[in-house]
Short mmCIF file of C-alpha atoms in Angstrom, two decimals:
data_model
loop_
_atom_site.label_atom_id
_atom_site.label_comp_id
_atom_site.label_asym_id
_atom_site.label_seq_id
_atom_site.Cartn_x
_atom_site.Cartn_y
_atom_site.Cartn_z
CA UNK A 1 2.52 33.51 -5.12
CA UNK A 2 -0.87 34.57 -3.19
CA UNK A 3 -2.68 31.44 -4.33
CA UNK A 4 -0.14 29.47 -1.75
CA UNK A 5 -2.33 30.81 1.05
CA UNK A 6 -5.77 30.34 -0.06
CA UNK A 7 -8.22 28.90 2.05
CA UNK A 8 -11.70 27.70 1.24
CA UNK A 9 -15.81 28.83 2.22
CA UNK A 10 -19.09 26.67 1.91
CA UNK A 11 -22.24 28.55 1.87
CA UNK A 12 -25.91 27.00 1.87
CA UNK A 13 -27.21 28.66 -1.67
CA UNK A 14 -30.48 28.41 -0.01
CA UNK A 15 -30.22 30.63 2.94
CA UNK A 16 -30.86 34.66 2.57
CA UNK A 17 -28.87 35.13 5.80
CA UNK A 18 -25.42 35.88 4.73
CA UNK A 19 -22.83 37.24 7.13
CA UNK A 20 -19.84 39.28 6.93
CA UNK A 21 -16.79 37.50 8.16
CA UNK A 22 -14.28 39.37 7.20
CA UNK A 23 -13.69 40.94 11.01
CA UNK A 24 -13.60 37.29 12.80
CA UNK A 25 -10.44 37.59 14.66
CA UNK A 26 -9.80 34.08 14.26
CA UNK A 27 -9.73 33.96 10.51
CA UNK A 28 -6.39 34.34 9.89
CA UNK A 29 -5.85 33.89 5.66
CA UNK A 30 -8.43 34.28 2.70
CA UNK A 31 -10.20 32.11 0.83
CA UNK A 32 -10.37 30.22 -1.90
CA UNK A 33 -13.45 28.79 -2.94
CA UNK A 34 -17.05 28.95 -2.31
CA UNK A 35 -19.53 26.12 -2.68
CA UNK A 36 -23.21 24.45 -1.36
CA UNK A 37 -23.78 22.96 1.76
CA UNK A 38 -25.97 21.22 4.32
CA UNK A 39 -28.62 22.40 6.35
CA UNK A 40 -28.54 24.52 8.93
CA UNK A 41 -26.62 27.01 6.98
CA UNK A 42 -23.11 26.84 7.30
CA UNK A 43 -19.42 28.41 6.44
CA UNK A 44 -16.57 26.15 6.42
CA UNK A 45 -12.99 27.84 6.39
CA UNK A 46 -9.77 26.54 5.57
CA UNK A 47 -6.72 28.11 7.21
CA UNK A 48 -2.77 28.23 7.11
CA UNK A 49 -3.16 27.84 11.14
CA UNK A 50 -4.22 23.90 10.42
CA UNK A 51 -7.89 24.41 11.31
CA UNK A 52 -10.73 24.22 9.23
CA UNK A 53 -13.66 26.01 10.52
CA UNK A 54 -17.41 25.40 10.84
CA UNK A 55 -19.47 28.83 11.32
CA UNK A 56 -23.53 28.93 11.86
CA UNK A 57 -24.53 31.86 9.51
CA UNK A 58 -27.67 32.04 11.19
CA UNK A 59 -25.28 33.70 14.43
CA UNK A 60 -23.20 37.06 13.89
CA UNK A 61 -20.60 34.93 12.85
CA UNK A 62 -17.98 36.15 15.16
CA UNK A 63 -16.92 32.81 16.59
CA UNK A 64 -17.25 29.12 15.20
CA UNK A 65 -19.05 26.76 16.59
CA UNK A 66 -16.77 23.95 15.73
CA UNK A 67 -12.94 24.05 15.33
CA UNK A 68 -11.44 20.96 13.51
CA UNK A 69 -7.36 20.42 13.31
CA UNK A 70 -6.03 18.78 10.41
CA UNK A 71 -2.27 20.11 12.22
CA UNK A 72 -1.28 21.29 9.01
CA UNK A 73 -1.73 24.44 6.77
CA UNK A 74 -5.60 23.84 4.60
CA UNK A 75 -5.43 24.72 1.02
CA UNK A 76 -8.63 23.48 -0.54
CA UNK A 77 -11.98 22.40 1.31
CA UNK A 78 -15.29 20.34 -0.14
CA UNK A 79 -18.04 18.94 0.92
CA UNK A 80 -20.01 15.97 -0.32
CA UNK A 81 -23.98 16.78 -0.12
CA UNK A 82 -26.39 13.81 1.07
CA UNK A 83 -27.93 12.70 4.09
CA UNK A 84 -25.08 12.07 6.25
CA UNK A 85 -22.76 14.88 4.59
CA UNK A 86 -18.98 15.19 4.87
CA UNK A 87 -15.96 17.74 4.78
CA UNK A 88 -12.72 17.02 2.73
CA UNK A 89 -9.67 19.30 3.52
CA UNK A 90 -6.24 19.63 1.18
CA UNK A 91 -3.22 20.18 3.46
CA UNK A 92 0.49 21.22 2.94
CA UNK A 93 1.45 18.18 4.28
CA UNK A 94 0.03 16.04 1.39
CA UNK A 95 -2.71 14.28 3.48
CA UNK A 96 -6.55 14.89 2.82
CA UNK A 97 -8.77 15.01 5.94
CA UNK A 98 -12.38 13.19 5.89
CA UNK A 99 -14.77 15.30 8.58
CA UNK A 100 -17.81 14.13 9.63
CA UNK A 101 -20.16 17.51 9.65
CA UNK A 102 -23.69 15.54 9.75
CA UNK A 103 -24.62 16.67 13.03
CA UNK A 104 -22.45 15.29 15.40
CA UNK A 105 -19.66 18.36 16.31
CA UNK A 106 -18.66 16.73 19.52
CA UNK A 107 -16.19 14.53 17.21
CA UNK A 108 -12.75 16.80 16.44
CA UNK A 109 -11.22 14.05 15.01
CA UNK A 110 -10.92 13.25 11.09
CA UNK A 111 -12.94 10.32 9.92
CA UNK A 112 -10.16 9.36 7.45
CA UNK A 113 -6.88 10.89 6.41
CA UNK A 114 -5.80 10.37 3.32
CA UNK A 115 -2.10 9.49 2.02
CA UNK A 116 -0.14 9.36 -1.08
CA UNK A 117 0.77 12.72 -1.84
CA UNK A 118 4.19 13.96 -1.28
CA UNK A 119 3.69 17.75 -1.36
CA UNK A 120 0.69 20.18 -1.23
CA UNK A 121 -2.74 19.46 -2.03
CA UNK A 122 -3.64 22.38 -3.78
CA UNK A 123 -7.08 21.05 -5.26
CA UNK A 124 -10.01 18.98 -4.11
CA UNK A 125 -12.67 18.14 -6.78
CA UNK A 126 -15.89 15.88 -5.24
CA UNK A 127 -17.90 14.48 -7.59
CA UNK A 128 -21.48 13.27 -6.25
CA UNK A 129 -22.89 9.34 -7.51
CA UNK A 130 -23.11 6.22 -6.42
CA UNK A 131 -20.11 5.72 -5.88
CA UNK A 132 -18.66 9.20 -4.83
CA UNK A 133 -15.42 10.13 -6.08
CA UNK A 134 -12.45 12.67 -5.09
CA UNK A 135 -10.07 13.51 -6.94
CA UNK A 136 -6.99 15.60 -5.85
CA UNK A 137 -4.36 17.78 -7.08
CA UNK A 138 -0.78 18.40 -5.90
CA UNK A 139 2.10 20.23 -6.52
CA UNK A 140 4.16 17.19 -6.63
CA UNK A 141 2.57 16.97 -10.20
CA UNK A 142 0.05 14.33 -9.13
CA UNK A 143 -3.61 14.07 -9.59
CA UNK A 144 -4.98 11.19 -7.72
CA UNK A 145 -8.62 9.58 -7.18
CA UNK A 146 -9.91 8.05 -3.75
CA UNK A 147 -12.41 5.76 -3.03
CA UNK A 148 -15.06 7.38 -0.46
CA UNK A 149 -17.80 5.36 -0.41
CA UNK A 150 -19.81 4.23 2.75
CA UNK A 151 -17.87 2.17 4.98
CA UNK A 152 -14.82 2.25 2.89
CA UNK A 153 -11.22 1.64 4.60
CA UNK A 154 -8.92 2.09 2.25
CA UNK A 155 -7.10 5.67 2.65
CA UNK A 156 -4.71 5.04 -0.17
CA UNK A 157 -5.08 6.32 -3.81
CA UNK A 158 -6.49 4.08 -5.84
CA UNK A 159 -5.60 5.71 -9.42
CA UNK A 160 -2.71 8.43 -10.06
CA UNK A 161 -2.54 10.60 -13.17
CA UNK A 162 0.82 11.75 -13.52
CA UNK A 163 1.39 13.59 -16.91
CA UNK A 164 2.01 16.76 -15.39
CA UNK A 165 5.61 18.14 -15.25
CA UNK A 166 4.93 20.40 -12.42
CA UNK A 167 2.49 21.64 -9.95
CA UNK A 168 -1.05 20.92 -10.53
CA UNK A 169 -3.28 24.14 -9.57
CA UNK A 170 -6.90 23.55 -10.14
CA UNK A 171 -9.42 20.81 -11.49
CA UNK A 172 -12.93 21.01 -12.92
CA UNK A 173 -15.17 18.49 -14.19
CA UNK A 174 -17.43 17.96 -17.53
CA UNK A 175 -20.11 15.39 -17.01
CA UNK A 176 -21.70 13.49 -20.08
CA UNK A 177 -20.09 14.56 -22.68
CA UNK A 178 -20.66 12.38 -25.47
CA UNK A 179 -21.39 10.00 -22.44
CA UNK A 180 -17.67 10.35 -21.39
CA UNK A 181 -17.23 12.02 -17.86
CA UNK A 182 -13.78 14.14 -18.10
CA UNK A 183 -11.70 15.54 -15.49
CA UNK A 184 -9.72 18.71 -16.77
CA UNK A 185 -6.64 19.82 -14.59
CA UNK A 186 -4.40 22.92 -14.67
CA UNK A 187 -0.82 23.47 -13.66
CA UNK A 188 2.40 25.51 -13.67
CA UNK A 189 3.58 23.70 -16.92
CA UNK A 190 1.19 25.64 -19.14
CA UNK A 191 -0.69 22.41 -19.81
CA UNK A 192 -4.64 21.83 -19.87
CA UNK A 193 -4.74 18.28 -19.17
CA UNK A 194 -8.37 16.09 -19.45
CA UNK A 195 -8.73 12.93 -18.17
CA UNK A 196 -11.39 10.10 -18.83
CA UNK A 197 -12.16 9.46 -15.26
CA UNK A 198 -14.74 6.57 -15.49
CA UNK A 199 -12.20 4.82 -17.95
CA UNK A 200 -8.99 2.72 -16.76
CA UNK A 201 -6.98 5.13 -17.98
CA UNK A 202 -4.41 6.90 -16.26
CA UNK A 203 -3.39 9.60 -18.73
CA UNK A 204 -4.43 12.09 -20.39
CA UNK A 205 -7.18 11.85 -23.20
CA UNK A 206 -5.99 15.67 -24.27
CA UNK A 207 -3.67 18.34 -23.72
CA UNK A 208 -3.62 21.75 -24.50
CA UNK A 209 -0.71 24.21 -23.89
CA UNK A 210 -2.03 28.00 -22.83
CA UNK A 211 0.38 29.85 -20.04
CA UNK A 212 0.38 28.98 -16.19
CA UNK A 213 -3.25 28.16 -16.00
CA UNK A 214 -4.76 29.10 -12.64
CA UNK A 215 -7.94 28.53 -12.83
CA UNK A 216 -10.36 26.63 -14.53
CA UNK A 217 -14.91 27.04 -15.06
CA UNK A 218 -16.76 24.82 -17.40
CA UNK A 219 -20.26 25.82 -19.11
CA UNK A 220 -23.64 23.98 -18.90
CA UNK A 221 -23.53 22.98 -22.73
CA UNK A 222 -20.43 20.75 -22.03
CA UNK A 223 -19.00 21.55 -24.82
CA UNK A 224 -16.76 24.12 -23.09
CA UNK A 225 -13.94 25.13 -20.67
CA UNK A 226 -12.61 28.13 -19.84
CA UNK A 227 -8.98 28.59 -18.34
CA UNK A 228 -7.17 31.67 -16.42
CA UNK A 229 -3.62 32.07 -16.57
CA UNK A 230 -0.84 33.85 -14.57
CA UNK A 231 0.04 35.61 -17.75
CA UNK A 232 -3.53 37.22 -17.20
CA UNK A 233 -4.95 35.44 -20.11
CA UNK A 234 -8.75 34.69 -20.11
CA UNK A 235 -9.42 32.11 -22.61
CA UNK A 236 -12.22 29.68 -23.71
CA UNK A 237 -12.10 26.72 -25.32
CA UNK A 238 -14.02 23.92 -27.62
CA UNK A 239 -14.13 20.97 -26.19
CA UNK A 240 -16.33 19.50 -28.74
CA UNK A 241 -13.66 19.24 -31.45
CA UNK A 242 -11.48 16.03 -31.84
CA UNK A 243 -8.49 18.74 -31.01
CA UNK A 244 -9.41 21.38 -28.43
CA UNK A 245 -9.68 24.71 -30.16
CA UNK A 246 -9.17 27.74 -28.60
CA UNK A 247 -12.67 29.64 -29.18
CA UNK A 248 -11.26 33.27 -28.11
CA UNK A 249 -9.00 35.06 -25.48
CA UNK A 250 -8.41 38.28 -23.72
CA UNK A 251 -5.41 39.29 -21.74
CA UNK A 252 -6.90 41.04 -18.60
CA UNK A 253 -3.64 42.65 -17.82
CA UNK A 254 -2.99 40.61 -14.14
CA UNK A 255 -3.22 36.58 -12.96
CA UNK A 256 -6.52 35.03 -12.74
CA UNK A 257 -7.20 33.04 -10.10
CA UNK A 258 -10.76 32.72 -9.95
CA UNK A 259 -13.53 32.14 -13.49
CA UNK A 260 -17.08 31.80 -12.20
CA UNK A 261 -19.64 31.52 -15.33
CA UNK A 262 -23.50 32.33 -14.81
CA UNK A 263 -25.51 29.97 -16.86
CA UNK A 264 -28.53 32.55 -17.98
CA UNK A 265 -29.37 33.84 -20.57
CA UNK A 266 -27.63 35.68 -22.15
CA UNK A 267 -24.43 34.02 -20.34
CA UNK A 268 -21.78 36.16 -18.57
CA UNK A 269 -18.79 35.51 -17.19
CA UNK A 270 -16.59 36.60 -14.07
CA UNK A 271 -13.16 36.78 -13.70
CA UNK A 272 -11.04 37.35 -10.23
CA UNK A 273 -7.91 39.12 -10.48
CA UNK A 274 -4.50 39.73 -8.41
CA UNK A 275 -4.87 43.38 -8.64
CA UNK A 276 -8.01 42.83 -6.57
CA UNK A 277 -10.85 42.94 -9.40
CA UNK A 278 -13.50 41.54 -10.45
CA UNK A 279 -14.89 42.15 -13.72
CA UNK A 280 -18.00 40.75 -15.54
CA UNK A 281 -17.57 40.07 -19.17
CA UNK A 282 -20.46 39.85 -22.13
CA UNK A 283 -20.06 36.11 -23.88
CA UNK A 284 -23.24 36.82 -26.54
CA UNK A 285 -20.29 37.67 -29.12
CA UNK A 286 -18.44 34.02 -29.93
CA UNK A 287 -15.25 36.41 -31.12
CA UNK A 288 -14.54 38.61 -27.92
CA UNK A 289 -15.07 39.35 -24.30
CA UNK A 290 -16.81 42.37 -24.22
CA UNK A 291 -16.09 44.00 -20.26
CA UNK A 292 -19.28 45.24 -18.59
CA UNK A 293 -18.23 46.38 -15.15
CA UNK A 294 -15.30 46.01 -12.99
CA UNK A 295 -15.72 45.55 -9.40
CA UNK A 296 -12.86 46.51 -7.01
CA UNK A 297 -12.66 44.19 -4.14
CA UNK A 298 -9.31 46.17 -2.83
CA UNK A 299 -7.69 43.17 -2.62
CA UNK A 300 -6.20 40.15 -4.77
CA UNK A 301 -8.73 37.65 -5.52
CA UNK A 302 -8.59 34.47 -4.07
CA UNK A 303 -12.02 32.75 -5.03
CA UNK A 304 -15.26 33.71 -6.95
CA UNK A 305 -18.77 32.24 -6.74
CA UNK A 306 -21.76 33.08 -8.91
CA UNK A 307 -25.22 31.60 -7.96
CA UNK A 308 -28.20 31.43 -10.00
CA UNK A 309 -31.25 32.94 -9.07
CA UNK A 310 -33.44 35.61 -9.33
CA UNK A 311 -31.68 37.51 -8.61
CA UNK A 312 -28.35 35.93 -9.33
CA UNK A 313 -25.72 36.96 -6.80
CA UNK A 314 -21.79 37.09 -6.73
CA UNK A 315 -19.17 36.84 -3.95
CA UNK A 316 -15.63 37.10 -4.08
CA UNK A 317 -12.83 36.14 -1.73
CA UNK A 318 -9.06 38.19 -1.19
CA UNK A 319 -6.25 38.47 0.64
CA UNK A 320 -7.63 40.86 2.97
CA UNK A 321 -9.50 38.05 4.54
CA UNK A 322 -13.22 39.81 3.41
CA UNK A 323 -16.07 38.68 1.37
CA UNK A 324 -18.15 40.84 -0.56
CA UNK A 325 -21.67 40.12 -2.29
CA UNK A 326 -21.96 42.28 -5.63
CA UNK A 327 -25.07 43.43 -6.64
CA UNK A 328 -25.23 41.31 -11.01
CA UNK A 329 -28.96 41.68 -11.23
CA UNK A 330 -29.97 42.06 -15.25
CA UNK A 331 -29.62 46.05 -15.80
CA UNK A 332 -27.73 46.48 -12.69
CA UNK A 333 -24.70 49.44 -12.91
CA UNK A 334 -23.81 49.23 -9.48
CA UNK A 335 -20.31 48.31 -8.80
CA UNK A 336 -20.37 49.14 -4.85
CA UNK A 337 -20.80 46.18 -2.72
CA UNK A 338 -24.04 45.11 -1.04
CA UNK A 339 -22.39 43.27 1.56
#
């Protein structure tokens, strides 16, 4: 399955200087994600080499200035915003790498490293707060939360969720809800799971069964969550209902593995494919999808990332180890890529 050799990207939102990486020699797999971070502006890769990379996009981004080795292949990467931020990378060995990436690069060596899992840690999900939590995902059916905090020395699990029957692919996060903070998960065993993470719970508030989900987004409102399955099913979802309802779907004909949802309005919605497309979908009607344009990256997507803004901007990630910015300005019909 392509999604076994994704890899992740952090971009600073707030920098205009974005930088094609796609010919770096020593990027050697594509990615998988795409999220904030600090100042200066930086890229962090993931890679099935064992490295996670640190790239100045301010420079031509041929070579990284900083190479760290977690010595096993990198699934997902995250990064926890503040003043002394840090880098979290998912391995194939099961272990999670803590990196500090505050300023000081002369340190290659992980902060912490993380234990517990016994096979792949195919999802990272930071949540900011005081305290900071992680939360991790695994194909040995686990999800498991870690304490982070300042000065903390404890680098084993302190909570597992374990109602999945098989591999857990992806986790996203509601916050405030009904003043409940829930943790959704996704995995090969076609169930939605949601979790009550600030609770003492260890299982599942809800589950919802829907195909081999491989992605997951959740909306501003809070009130829902939309899932992506291998069988190429799009689907959304109430989440305000006692019983999670199933709102609408649309089979877009290959796997999804990456939902990105622009909070404007109106709404729209993205959706990354395995036949390498990207196509941006009308939510104004409650009872369809309605398909606007279809970009073709040329490649199967790995990752998508939508930022707000005026004007809003899009990137994808594939297996050809390229990402390309798509022009999803309001009235826009372009469908070439602007970078």
């Amino acid at each position: 399955k392509p999604i076994d050799s994704l890899d992740c990207l952090l971009f600073n939102f707030n920098s205009s200087n974005w930088d094609h990486i796609g010919d770096s020699t020593t990027l050697s797999s594509p990615t998988v994600s795409i999220c904030p971070s600090p100042k200066p502006p930086y890229l962090v890769s993931g890679s099935l080499d064992g490295t996670v990379r640190l790239w100045d996009l301010n420079s031509n981004c041929k070579t990284a200035i900083k190479v760290f080795d977690h010595k096993s292949s990198v699934h997902p990467v995250e990064v926890l915003q503040g003043s002394t931020p840090r880098l979290f990378s998912g391995s194939e060995s099961g272990t999670i790498c803590e990196w500090d990436i505050s300023g000081n690069l002369n340190n290659s060596k992980p902060i912490h490293t993380f234990s517990g899992h016994e096979y792949v840690v195919h999802a990272l999900k930071l949540i900011p707060g005081n305290p900071p939590l992680l939360f991790s995902g695994s194909w040995d059916n686990t999800i498991k939360q870690w304490n982070i905090s300042d000065g903390n020395t404890n680098t084993t699990a302190i909570r597992t969720f374990s109602d999945h029957k098989d591999q857990v692919e992806a986790l996203a996060v509601v916050q405030g809800q009904n003043n409940v903070n829930l943790l959704f998960s996704s995995s090969e065993d076609t169930i939605s799971s949601e979790f009550d993470y600030n609770s003492t719970m260890s299982h599942a508030v809800r589950n919802t069964s829907t195909g081999y989900l491989l992605s997951l987004a959740t909306f501003n409102d809070k009130t829902r969550l939309f899932t992506g399955s291998y069988e190429g099913n799009l689907t959304e979802w109430d989440l305000s209902t006692p019983n999670v309802t199933m709102i609408r779907t649309f089979n877009t004909t290959s796997p999804v593995y990456g939902i990105a949802v622009l909070n404007e309005n109106p709404p729209r919605l993205f959706t990354g494919n395995e036949n390498g497309l990207v196509k941006e979908w009308d939510m104004t009607d409650s009872s369809k999808f309605t398909l606007l344009r279809t970009f073709n990256h040329g490649s199967a997507i790995n990752g998508l990332l939508v930022m707000a803004g005026l004007p809003p901007r899009l990137f994808s990630a594939a297996d050809n180890v390229v990402i390309k910015e798509w022009d999803i300005s309001q009235g826009s019909t372009n469908v070439e890529a602007i970078l």
